PDB file of C-alpha atoms and ligand atoms in Angstrom:
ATOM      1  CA  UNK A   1      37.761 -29.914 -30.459  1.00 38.00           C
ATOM      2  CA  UNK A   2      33.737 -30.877 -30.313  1.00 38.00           C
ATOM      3  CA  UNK A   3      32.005 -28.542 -28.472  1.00 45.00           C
ATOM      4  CA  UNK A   4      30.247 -29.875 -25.495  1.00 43.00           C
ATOM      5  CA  UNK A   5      26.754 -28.396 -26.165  1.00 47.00           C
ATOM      6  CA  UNK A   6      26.765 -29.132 -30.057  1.00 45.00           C
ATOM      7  CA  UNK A   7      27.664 -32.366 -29.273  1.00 41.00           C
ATOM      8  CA  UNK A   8      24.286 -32.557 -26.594  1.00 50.00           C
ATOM      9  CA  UNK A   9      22.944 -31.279 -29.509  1.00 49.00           C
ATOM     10  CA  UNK A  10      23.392 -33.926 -31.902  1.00 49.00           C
ATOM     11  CA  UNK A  11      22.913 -36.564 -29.526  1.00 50.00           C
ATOM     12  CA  UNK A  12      19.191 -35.507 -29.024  1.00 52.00           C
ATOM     13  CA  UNK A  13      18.874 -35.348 -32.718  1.00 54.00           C
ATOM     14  CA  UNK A  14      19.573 -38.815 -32.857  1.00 49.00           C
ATOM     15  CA  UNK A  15      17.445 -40.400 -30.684  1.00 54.00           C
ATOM     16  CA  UNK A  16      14.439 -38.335 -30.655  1.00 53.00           C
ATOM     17  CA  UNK A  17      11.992 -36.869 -33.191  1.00 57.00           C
ATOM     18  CA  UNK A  18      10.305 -33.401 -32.439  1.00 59.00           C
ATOM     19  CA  UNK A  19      13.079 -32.447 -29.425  1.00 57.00           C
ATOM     20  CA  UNK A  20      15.783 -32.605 -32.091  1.00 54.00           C
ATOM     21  CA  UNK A  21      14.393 -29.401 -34.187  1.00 52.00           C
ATOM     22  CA  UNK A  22      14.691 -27.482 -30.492  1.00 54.00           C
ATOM     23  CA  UNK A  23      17.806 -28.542 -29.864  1.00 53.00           C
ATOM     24  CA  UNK A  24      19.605 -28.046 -32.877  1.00 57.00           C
ATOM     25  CA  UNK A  25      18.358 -24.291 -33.302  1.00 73.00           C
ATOM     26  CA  UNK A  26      20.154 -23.535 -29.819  1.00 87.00           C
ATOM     27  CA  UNK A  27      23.777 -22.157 -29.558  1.00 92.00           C
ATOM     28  CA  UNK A  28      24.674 -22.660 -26.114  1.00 94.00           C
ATOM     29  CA  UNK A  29      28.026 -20.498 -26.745  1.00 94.00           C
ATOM     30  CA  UNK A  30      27.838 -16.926 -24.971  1.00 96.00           C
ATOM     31  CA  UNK A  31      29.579 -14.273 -26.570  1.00 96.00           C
ATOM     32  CA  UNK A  32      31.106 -12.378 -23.427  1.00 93.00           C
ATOM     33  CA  UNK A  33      30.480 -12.664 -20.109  1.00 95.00           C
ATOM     34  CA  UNK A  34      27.920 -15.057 -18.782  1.00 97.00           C
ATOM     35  CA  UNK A  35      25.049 -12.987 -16.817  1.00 98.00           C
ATOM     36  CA  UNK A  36      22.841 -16.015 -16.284  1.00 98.00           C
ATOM     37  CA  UNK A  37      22.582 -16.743 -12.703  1.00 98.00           C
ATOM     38  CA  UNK A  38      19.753 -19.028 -10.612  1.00 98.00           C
ATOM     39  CA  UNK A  39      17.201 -18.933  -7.467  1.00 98.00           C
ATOM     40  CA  UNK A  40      19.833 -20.427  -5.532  1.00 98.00           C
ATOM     41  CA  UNK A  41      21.923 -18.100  -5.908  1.00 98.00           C
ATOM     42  CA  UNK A  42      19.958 -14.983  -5.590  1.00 98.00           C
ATOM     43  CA  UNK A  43      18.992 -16.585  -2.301  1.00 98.00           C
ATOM     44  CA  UNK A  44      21.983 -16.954  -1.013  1.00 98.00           C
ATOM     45  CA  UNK A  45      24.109 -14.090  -2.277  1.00 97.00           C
ATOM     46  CA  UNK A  46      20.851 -11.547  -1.895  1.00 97.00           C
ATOM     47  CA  UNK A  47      19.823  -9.164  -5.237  1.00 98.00           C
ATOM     48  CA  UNK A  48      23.128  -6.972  -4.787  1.00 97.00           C
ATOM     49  CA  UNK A  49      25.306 -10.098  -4.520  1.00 97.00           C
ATOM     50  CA  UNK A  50      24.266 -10.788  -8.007  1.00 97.00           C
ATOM     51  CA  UNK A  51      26.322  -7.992  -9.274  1.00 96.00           C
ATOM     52  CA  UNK A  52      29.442  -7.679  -7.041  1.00 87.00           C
ATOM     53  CA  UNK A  53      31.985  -6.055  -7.555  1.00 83.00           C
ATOM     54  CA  UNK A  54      30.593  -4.563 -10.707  1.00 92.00           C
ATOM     55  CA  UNK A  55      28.092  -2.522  -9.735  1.00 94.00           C
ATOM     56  CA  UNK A  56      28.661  -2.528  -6.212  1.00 88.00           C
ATOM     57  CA  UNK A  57      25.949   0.818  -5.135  1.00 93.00           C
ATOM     58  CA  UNK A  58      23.529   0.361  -7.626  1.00 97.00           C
ATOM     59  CA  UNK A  59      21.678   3.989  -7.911  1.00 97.00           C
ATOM     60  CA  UNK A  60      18.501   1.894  -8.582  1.00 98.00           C
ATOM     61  CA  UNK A  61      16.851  -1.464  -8.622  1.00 98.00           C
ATOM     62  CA  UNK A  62      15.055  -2.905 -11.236  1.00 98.00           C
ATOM     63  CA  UNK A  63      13.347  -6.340 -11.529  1.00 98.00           C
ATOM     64  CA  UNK A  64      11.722  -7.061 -15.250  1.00 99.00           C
ATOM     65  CA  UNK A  65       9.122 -10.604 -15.181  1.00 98.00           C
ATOM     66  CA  UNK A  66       8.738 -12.051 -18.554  1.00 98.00           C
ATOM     67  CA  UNK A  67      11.060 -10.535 -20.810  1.00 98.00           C
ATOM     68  CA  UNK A  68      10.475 -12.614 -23.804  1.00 98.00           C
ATOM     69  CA  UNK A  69      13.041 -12.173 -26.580  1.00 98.00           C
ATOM     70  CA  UNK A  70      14.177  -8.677 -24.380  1.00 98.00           C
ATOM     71  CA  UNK A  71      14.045  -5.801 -26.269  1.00 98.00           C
ATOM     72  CA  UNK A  72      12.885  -4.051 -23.269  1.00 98.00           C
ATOM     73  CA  UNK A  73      15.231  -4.998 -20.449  1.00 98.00           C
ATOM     74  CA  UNK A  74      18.374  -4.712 -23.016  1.00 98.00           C
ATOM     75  CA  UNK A  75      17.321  -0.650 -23.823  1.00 98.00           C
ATOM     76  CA  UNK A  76      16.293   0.122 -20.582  1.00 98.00           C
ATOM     77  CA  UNK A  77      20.153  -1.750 -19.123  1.00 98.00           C
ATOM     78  CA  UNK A  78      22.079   0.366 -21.702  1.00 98.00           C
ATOM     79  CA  UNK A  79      19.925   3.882 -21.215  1.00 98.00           C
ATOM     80  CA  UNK A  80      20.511   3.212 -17.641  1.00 98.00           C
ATOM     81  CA  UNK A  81      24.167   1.850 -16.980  1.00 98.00           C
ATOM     82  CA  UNK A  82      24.022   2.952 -12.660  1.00 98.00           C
ATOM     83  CA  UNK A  83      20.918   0.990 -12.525  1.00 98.00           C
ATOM     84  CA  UNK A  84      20.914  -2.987 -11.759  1.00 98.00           C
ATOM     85  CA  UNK A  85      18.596  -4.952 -13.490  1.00 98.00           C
ATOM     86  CA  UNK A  86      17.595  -8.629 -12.985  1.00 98.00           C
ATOM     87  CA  UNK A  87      15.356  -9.809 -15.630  1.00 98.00           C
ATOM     88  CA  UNK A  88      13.110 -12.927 -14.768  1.00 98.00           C
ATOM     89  CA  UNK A  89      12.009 -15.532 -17.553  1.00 98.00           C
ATOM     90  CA  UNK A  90      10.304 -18.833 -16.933  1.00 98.00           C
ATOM     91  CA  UNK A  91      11.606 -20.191 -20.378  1.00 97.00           C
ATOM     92  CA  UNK A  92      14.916 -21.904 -20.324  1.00 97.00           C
ATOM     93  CA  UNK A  93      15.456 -21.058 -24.494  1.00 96.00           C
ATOM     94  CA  UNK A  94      14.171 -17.501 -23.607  1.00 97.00           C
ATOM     95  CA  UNK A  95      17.045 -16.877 -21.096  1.00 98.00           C
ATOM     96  CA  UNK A  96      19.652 -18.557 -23.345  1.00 97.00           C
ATOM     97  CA  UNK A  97      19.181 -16.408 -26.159  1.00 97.00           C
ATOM     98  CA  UNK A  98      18.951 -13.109 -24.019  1.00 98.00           C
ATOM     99  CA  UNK A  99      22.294 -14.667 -22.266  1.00 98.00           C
ATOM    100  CA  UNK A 100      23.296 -14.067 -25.758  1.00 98.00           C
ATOM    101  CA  UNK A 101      22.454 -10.678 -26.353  1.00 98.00           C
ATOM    102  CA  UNK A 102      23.276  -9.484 -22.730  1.00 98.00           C
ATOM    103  CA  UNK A 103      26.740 -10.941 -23.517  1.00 98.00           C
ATOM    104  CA  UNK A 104      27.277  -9.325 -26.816  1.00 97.00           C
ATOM    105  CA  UNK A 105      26.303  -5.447 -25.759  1.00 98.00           C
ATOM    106  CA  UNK A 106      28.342  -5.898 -22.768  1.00 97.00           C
ATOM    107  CA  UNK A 107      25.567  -4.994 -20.283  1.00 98.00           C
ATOM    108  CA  UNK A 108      27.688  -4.961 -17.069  1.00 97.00           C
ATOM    109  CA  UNK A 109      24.323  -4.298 -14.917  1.00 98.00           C
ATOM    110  CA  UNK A 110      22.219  -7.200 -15.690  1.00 98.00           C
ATOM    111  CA  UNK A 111      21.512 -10.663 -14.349  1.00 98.00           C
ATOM    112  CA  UNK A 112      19.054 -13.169 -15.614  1.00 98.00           C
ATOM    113  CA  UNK A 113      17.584 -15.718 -13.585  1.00 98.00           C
ATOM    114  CA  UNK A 114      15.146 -18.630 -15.048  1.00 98.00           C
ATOM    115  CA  UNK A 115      12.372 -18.561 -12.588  1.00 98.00           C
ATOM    116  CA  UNK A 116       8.820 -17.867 -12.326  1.00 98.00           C
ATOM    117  CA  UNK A 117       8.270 -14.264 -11.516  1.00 98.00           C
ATOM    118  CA  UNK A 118       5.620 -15.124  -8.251  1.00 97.00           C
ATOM    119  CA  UNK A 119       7.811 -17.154  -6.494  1.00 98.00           C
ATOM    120  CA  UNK A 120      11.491 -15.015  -6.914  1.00 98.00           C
ATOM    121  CA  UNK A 121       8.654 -11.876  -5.711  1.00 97.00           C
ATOM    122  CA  UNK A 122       7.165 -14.275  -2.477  1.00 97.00           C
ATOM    123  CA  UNK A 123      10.279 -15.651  -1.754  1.00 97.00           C
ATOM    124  CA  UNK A 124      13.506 -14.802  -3.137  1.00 98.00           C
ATOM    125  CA  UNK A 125      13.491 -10.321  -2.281  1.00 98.00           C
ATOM    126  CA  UNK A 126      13.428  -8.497   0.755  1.00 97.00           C
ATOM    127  CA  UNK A 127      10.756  -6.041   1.282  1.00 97.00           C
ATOM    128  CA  UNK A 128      11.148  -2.396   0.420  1.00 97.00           C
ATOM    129  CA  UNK A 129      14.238  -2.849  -1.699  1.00 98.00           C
ATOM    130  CA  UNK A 130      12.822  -2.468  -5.144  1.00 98.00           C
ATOM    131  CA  UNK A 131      12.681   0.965  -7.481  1.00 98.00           C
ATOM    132  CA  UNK A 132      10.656  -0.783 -10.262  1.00 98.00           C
ATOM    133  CA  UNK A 133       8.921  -3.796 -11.197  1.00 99.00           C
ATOM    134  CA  UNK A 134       7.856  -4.264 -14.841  1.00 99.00           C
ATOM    135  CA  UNK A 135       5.482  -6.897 -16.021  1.00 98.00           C
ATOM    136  CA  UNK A 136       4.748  -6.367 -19.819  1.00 98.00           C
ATOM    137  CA  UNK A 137       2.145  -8.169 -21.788  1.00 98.00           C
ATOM    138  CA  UNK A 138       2.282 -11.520 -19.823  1.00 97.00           C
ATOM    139  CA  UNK A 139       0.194 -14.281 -21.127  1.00 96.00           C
ATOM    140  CA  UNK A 140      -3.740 -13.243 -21.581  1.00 94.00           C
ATOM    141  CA  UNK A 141      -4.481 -16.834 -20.997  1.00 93.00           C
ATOM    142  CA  UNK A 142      -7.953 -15.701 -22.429  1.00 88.00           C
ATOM    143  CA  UNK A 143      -9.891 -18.798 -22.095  1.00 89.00           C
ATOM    144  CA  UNK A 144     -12.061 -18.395 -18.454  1.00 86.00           C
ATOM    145  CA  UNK A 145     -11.196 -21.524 -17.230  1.00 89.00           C
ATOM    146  CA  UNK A 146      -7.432 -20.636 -17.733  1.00 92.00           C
ATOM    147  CA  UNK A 147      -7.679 -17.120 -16.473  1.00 88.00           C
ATOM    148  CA  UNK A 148      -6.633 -17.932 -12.759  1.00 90.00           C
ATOM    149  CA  UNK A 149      -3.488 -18.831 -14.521  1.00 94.00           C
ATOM    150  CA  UNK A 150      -2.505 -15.187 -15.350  1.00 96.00           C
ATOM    151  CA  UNK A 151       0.110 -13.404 -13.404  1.00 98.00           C
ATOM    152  CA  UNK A 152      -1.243 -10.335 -12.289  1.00 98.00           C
ATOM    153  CA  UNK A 153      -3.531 -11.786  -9.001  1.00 97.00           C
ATOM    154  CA  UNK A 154      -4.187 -10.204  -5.483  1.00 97.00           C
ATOM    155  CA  UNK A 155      -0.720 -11.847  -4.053  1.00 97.00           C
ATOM    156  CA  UNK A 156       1.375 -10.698  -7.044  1.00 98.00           C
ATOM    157  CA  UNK A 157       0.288  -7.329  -6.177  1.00 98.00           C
ATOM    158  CA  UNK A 158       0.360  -7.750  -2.784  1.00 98.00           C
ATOM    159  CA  UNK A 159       3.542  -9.325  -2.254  1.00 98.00           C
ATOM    160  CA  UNK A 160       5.457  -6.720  -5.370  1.00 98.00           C
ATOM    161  CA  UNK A 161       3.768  -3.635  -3.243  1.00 98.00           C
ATOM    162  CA  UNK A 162       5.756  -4.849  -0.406  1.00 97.00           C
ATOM    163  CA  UNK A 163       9.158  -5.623  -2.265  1.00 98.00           C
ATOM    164  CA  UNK A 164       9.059  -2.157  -3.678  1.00 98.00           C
ATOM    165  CA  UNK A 165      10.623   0.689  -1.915  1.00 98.00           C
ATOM    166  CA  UNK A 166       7.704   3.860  -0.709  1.00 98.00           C
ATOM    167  CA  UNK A 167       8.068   5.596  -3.972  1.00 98.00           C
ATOM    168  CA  UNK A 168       8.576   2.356  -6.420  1.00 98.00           C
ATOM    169  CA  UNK A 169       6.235   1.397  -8.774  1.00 98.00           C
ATOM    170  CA  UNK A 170       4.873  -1.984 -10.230  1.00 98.00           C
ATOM    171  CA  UNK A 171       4.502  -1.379 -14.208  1.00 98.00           C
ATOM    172  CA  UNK A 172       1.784  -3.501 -16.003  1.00 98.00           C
ATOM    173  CA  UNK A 173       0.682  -3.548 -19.678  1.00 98.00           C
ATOM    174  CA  UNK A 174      -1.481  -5.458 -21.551  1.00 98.00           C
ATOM    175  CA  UNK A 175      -3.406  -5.945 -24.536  1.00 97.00           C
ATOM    176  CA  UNK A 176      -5.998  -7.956 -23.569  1.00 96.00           C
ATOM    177  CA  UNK A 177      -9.567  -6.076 -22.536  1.00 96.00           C
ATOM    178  CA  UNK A 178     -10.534  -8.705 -20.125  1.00 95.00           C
ATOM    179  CA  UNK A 179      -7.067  -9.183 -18.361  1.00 96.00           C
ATOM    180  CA  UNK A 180      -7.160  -5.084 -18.606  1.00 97.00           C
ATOM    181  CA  UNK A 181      -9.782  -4.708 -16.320  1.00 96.00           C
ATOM    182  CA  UNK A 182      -8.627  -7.412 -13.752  1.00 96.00           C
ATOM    183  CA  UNK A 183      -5.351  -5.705 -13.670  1.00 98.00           C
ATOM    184  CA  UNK A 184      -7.412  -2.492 -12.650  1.00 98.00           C
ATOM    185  CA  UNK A 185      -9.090  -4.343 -10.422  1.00 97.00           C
ATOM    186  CA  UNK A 186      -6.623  -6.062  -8.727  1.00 98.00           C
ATOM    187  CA  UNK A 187      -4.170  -3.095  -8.375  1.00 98.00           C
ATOM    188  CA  UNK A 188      -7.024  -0.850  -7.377  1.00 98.00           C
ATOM    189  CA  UNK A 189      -7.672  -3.573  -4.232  1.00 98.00           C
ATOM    190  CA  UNK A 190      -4.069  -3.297  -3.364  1.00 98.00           C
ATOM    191  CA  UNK A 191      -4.075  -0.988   0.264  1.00 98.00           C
ATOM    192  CA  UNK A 192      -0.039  -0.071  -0.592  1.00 98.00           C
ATOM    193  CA  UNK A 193      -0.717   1.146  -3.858  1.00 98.00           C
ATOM    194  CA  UNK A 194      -1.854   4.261  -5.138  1.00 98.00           C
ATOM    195  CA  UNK A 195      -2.651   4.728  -9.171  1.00 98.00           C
ATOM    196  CA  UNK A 196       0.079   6.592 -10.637  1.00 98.00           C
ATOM    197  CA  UNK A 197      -1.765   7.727 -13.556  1.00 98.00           C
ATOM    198  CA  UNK A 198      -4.814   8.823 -11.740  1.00 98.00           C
ATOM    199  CA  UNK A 199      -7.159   9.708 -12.228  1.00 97.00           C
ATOM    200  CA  UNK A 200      -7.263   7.396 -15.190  1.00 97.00           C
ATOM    201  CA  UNK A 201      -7.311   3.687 -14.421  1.00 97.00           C
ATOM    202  CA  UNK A 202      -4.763   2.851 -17.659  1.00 98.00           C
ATOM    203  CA  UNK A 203      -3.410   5.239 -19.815  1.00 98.00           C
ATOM    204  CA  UNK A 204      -3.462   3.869 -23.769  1.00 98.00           C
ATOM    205  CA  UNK A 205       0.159   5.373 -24.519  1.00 97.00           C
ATOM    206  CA  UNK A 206       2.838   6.646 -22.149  1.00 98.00           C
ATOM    207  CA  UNK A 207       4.887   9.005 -23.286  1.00 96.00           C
ATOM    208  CA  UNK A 208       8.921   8.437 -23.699  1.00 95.00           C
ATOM    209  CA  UNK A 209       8.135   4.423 -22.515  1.00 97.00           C
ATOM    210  CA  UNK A 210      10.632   1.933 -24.784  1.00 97.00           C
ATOM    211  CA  UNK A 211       8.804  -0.548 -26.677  1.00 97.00           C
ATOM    212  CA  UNK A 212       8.846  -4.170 -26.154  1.00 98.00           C
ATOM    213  CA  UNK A 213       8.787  -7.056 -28.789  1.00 97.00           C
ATOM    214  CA  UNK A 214       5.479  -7.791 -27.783  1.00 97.00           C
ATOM    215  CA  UNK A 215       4.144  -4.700 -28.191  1.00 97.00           C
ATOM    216  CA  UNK A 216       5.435  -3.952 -31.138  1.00 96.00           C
ATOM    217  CA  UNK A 217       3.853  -7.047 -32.542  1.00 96.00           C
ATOM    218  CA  UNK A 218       0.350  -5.315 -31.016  1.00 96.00           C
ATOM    219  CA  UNK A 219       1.008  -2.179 -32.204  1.00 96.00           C
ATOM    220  CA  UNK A 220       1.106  -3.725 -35.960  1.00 97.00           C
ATOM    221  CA  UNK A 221      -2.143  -5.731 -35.317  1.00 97.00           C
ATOM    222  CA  UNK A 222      -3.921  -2.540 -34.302  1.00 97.00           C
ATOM    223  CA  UNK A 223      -4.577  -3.979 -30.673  1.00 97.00           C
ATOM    224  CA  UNK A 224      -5.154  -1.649 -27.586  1.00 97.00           C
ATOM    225  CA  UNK A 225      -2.810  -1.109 -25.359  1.00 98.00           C
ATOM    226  CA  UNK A 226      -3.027  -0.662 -21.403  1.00 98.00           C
ATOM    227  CA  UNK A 227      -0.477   0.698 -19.667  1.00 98.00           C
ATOM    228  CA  UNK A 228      -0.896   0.735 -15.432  1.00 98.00           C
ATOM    229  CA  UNK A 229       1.399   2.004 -12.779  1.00 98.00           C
ATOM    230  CA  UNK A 230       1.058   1.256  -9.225  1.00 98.00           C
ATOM    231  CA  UNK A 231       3.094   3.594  -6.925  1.00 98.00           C
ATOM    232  CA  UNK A 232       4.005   2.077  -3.213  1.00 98.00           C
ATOM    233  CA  UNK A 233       2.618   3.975  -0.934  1.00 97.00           C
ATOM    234  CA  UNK A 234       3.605   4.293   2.750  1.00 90.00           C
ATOM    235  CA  UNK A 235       1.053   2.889   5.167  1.00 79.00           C
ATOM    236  CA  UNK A 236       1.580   3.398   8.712  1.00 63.00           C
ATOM    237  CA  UNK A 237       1.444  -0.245  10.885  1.00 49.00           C
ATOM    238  CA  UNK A 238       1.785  -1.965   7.266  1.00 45.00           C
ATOM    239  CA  UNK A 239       5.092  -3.675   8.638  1.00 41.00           C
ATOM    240  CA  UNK A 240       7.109  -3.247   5.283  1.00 39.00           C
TER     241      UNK A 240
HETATM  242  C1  SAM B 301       3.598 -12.654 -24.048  1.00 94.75           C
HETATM  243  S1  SAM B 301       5.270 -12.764 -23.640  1.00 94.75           S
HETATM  244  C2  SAM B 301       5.745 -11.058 -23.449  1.00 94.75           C
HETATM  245  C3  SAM B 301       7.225 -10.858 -23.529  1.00 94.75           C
HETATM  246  C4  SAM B 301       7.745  -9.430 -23.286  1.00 94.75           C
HETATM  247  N1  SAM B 301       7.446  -8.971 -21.961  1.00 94.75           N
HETATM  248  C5  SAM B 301       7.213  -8.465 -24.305  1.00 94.75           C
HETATM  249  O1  SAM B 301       6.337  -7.655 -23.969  1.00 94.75           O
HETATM  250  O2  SAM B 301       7.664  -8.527 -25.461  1.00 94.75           O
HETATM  251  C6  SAM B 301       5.193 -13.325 -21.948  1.00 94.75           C
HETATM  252  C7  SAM B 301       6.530 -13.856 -21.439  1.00 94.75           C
HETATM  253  O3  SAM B 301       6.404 -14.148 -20.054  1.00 94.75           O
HETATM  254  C8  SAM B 301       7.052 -15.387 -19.777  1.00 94.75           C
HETATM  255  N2  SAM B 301       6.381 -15.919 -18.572  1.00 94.75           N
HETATM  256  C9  SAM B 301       5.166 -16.501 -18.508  1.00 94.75           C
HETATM  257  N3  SAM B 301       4.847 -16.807 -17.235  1.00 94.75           N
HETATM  258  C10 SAM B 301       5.900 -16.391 -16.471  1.00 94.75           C
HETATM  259  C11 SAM B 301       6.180 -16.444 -15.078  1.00 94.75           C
HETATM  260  N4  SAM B 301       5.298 -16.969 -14.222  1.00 94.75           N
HETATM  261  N5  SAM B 301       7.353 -15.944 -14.646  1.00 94.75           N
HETATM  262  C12 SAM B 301       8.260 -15.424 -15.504  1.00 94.75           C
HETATM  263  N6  SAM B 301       8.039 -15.365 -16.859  1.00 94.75           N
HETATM  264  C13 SAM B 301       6.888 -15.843 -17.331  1.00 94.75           C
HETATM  265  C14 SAM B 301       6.875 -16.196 -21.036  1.00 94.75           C
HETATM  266  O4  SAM B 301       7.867 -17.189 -21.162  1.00 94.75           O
HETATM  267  C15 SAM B 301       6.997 -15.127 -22.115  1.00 94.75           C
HETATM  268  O5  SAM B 301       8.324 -14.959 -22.538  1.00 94.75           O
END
C-alpha cells in the first residue's frame, strides 16, 4: 500500500526544485499516539480539554514557547508525569519531528500546538491558570532594525504575567548580551512581576535546570548564558 505522505512526498520532488530536499527528509508517520493538536482546538476545548481523559487534574500547568528540536520539554514531561505540558512551536517541521519523539517515549502529558507563542498567550489562555511559562533562547534577531521582532516585549510579559497563576513564573534565557538586557528591562517594567532571583537581574547558571539543545550548542561555543525568572505577583485591583 503507498503511504499517503510519501507519496505527497514524491510528488513535490517532482515538480519542484529546492522544496523537494524538505520534503523528502520528512516522515510524516508517528510512532504512537498523535499529541499534535491546533489553535482551534485549544480554543474550543480550553488547555485541560487538550488532555482529557488522560490527565484529567493535572497537579500543574506548563506552557513551553519555542521548543526547537525539544530536548527540554521531552525531560521536563517524563521527570514530571502529573504535570501537563503544551509545548508551542511556530515551525511546522519542528512540531512534526517532536510529534515523533513525543510519540515514541509515550509522554501521556503533552500536547503540541503549531502556533506563535504571542498570540496562543493574548488569545488562546485564561488568566491565572498557568504554573510555568518557559521561553528558552528564542531568536536574538541581533540586527537593530530586526530587534522589535524578538519575543520577549512589554505585551509578552504583560499578557504571560496575567496567564500565570500568583506564584507562577515566566522562565527566560538567552545568550545574547543585547537581548539580555532588554529581557531585564522589560521584565523589570512588568507591575505583576517580581525578580525571582533577586537581587541579581540574571543568574549565569541555575542550579538542577535541564539543558536545552540550544544551550548546549552555547555552552560548546563558550557563550554566556542568562537565565531570568519572573514570579507573578498578586496586585490588588490588577483584575487577574
Ligand atoms: C533558537 S531556537 C531555540 C530552541 C529551544 N528553545 C532551545 O533552547 O534549544 C528558537 C525556536 O523558537 C521558535 N520560534 C520562533 N518564534 C516563535 C514564536 N513566535 N512562537 C513560537 N515559536 C517560535 C523557532 O522555530 C525555534 O525553534
Amino acid at each position: 500500500m503507498v503511504d499517503e505522505n510519501v507519496y505527497l512526498a514524491r510528488y513535490v520532488e517532482d515538480r519542484t526544485g529546492l522544496k523537494l530536499q524538505m520534503a523528502r527528509s520528512l516522515n510524516y508517520e508517528i510512532p504512537g499516539t498523535d499529541r499534535r493538536s491546533d489553535s482551534l482546538e485549544l480554543a474550543e476545548r480550553g488547555f485541560d480539554g487538550l488532555f482529557s481523559s488522560e490527565l484529567e487534574n493535572p497537579k500543574e500547568r506548563v506552557l513551553e514557547i519555542g521548543f526547537g528540536r525539544g530536548e527540554f520539554l521531552l525531560e521536563m514531561a517524563a521527570k514530571r508525569p502529573a504535570t501537563a505540558f503544551l509545548g508551542i512551536e511556530i515551525s511546522f517541521k519542528r512540531v512534526l519531528k517532536m510529534a515523533r519523539k513525543v510519540g515514541r517515549a509515550g509522554l501521556v502529558n503533552v500536547r503540541l500546538i503549531e502556533a506563535r507563542g504571542e498570540v496562543v498567550l493574548s488569545d488562546l489562555l485564561p488568566s491565572d491558570f498557568l504554573d510555568e511559562i518557559w521561553v528558552n533562547f528564542s531568536d536574538p534577531w541581533p540586527k537593530d532594525r530586526h530587534a522589535r521582532r524578538r519575543i520577549i516585549q512589554a505585551g509578552f510579559v504583560e499578557n504571560a504575567a496575567k496567564c500565570l497563576v500568583v506564584g507562577g513564573v515566566l522562565h527566560v534565557a538567552t545568550d545574547d548580551v543585547p537581548y539580555a538586557h532588554q529581557i531585564g528591562e522589560v521584565l523589570a517594567g512588568e507591575p505583576l512581576f517580581e525578580n525571582a532571583f533577586a537581587p541579581d537581574k540574571w543568574l549565569p547558571e541555575v542550579p538542577g535546570r535541564i539543558q536545552t539543545g540550544y544551550e548546549i550548542d552555547w555552552r560548546a561555543a563558550g557563550r554566556p548564558l542568562h537565565f531570568f525568572a519572573g514570579r507573578r505577583r498578586q496586585v490588588s485591583g490588577s483584575g487577574c
